[in-house]
Tab-separated table of C-alpha atoms in Angstrom:
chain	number	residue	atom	x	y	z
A	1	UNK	CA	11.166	-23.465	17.738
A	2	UNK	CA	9.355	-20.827	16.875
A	3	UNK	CA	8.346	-17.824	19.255
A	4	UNK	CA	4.936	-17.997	20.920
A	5	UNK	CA	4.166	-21.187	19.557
A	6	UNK	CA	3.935	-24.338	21.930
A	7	UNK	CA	3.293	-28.133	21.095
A	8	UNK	CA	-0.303	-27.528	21.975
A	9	UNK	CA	-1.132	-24.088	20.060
A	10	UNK	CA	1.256	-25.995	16.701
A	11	UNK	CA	-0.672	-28.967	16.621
A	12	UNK	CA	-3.952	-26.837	16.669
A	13	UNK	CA	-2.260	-24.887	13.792
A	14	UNK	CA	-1.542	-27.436	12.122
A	15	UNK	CA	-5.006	-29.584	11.917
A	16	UNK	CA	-6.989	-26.103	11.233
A	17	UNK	CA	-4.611	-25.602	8.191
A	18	UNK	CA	-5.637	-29.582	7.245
A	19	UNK	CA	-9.110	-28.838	7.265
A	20	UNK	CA	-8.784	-25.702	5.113
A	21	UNK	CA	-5.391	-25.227	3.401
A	22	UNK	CA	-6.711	-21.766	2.211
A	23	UNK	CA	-7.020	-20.211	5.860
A	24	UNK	CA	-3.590	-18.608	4.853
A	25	UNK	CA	-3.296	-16.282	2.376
A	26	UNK	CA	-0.852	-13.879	3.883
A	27	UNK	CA	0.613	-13.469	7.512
A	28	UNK	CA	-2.378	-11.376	9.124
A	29	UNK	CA	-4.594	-14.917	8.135
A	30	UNK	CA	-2.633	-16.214	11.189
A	31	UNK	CA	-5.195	-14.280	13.484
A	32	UNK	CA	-7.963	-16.829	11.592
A	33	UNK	CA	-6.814	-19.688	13.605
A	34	UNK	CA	-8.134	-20.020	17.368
A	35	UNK	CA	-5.183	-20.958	19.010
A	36	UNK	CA	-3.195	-17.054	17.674
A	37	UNK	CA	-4.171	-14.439	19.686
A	38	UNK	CA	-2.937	-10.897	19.908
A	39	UNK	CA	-0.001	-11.881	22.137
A	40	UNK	CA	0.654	-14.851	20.304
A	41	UNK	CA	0.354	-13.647	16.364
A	42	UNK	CA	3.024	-10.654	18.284
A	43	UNK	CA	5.408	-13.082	19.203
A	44	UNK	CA	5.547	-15.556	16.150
A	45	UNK	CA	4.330	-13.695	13.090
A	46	UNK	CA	7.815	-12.282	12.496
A	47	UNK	CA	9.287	-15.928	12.537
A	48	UNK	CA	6.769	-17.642	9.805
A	49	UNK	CA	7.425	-16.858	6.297
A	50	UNK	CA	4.350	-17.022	4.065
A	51	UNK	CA	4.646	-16.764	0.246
A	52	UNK	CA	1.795	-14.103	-0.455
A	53	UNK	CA	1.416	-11.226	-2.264
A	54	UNK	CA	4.154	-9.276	-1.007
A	55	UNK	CA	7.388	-10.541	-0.095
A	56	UNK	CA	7.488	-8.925	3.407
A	57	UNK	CA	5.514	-12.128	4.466
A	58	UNK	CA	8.228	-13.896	3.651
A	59	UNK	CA	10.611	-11.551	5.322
A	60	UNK	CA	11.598	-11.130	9.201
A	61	UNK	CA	10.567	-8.027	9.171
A	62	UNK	CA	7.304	-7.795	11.747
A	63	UNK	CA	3.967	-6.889	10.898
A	64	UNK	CA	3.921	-3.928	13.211
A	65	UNK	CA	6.862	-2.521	11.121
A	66	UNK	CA	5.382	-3.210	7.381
A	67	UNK	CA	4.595	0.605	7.203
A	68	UNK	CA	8.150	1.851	8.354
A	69	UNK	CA	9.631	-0.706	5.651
A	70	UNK	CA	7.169	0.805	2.805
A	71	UNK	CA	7.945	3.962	4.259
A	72	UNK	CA	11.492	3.750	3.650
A	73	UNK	CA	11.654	2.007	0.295
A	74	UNK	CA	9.119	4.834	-0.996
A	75	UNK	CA	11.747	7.908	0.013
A	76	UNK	CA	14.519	5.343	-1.918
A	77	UNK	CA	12.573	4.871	-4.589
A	78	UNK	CA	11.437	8.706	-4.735
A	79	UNK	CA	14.621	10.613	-3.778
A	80	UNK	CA	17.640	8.535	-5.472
A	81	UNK	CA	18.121	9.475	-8.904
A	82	UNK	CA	19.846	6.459	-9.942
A	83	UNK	CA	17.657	3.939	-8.800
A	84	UNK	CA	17.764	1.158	-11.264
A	85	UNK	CA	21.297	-0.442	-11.193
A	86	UNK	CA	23.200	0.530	-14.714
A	87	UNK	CA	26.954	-0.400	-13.298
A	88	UNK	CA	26.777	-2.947	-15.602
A	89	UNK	CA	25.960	-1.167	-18.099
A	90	UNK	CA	29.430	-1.430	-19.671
A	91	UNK	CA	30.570	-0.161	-23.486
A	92	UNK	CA	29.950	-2.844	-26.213
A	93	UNK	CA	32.707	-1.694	-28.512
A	94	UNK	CA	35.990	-3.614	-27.783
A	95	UNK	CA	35.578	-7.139	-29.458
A	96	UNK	CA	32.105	-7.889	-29.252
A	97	UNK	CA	32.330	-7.845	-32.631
A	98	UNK	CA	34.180	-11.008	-32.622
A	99	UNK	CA	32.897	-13.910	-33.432
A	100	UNK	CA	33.947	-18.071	-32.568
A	101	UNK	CA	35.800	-18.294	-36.475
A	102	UNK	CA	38.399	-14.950	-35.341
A	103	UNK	CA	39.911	-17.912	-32.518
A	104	UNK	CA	41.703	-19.685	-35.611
A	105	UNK	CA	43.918	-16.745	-35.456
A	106	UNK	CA	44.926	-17.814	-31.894
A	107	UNK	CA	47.038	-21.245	-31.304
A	108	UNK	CA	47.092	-20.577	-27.927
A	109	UNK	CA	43.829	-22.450	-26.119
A	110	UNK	CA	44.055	-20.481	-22.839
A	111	UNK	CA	44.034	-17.464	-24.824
A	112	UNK	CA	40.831	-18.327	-27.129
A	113	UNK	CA	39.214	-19.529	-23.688
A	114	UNK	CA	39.970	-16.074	-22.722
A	115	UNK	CA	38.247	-14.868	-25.287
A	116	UNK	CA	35.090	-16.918	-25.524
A	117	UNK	CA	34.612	-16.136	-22.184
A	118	UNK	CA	34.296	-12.028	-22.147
A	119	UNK	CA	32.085	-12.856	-25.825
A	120	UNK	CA	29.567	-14.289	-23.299
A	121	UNK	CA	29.868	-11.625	-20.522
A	122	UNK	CA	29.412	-9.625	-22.834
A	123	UNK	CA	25.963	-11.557	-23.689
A	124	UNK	CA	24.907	-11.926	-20.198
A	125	UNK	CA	25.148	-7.833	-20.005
A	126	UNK	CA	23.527	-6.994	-22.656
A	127	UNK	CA	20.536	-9.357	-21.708
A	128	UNK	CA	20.843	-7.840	-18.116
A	129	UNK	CA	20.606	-4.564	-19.668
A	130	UNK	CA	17.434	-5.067	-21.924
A	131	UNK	CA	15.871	-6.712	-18.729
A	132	UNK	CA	16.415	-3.677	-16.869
A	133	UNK	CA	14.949	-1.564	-19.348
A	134	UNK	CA	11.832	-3.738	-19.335
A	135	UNK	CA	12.088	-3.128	-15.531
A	136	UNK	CA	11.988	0.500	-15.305
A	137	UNK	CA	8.559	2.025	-14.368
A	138	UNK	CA	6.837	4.564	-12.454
A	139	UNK	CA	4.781	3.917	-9.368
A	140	UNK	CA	2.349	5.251	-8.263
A	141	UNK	CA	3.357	5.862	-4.243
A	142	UNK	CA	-0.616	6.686	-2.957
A	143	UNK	CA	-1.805	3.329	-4.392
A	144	UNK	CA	-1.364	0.630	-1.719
A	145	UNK	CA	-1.030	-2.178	-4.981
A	146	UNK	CA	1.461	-0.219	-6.597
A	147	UNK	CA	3.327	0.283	-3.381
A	148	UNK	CA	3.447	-3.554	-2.439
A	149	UNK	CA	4.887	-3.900	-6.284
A	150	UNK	CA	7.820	-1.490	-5.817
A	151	UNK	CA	8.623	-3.214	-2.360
A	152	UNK	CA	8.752	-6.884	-4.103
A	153	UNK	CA	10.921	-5.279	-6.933
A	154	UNK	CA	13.385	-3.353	-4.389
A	155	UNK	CA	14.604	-6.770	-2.829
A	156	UNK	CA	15.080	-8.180	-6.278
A	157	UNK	CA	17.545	-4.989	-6.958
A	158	UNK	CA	20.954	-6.199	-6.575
A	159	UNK	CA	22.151	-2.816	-5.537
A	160	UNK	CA	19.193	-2.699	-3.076
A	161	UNK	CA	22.592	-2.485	-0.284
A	162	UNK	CA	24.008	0.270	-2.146
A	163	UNK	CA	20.460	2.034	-1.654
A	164	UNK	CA	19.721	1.578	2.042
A	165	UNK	CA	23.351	2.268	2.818
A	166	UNK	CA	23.442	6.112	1.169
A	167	UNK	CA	20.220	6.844	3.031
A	168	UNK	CA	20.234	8.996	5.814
A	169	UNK	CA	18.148	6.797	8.422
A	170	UNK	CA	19.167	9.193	11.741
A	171	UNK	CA	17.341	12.179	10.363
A	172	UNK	CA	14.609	10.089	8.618
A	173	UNK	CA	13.742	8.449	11.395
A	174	UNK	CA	13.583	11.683	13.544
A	175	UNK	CA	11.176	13.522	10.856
A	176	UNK	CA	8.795	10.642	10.751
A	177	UNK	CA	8.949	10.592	14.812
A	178	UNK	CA	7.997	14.231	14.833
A	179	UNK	CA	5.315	13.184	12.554
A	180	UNK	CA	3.922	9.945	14.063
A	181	UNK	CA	1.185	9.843	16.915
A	182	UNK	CA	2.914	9.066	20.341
A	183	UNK	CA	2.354	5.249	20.435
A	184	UNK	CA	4.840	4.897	17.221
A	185	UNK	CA	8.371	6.431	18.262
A	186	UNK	CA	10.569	3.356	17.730
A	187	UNK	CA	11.444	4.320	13.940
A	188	UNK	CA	15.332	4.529	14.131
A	189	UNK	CA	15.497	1.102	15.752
A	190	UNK	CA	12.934	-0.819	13.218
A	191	UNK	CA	14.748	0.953	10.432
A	192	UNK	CA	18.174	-0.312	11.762
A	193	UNK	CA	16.444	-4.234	11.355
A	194	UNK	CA	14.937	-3.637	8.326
A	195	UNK	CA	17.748	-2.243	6.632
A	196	UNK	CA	19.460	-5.755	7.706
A	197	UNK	CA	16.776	-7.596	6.794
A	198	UNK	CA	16.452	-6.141	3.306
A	199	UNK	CA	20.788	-6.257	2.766
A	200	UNK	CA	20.817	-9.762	3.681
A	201	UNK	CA	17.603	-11.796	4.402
A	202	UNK	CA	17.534	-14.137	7.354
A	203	UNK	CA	21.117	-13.732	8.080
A	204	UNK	CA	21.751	-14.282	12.016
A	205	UNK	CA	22.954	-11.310	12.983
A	206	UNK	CA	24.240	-12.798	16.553
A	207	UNK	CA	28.041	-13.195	17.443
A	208	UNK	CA	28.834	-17.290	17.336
A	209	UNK	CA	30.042	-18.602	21.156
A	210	UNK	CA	33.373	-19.088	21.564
């Protein structure tokens, strides 16, 4: 079931997209089809993921609150010095050095399991690390490409939670209220769902019934 969208309005959907499998491109190409009006591309564009250019098509986060959730990642992205995750970043003295022939010296398997296995954290970290580096960049934050870039890279970040949690969304939200045109005074509350949706995407957020 999907919001706003009846058997009738669906099936409509679904032949348009038959005729022309290229009438979506993004969600806004929803409005394209006859049968989504403004009530009804409201009610269900939050609820249809679309793989497009940027990944808040295939997000819950609404339409309507795309520029709050650029917003915010722009201030992260601007304002937090360590951005780019380096926790594992770990030394790579200890016995990295060590190599498969240095497990002769141990009779004991569990023990030269032991060993094998931090040899190819050890690995995995250092590839992690290099990949970072490749990572890091400047964007640009006034070019609407660059801007959809750092927003697909943020919920790649696997301390993207770490992020959202150490910023201050009360008095965020409050400046960009004071800031805003009346019609757009809802910041604190789309902020609140988009810093769920970004920690963990698609995750009901509803209490089971007992």
């Amino acid at each position: 079931f999907v919001s706003g969208l009846g058997p009738r309005k669906a099936d409509g959907i679904k032949k348009d997209f038959r005729k022309n499998p290229n009438i979506i491109t993004e969600r806004l190409s929803l409005t394209n089809f006859e049968t989504i009006g403004e009530v009804v591309f409201k009610n269900c564009s939050g609820f249809i993921r679309i793989d497009s250019k940027t990944i808040l098509d295939f997000s819950r986060i609404h339409p309507e609150q795309y520029h709050i959730a650029k917003k915010l990642i722009c201030n992260i992205y601007s304002n937090e010095e360590d951005y780019y995750d380096d926790d594992d970043s770990d030394s790579e003295s200890d016995d990295d050095s060590e190599s498969d022939s240095d497990d002769e010296y141990y009779s004991d398997d569990e023990e030269r399991n032991r060993r094998r296995q931090r040899r190819r954290q050890k690995k995995k970290q250092k590839r992690k690390k290099k990949n970072r580096k490749r990572k890091k960049r400047k964007y640009d934050l006034e070019n609407p490409e660059e801007v959809i870039e750092l927003v697909n890279e943020f919920f790649e970040q696997s301390n993207r939670s770490r992020l959202i949690n150490k910023f201050d969304l009360e008095s965020s939200a409050k400046t960009w209220e004071e800031e805003s045109s009346n019609e757009d005074k809802k910041y604190l509350y789309s902020l609140y769902l988009i810093k769920e949706e970004i920690k963990e995407p698609f995750r009901d957020t509803r209490f089971p019934y007992s």
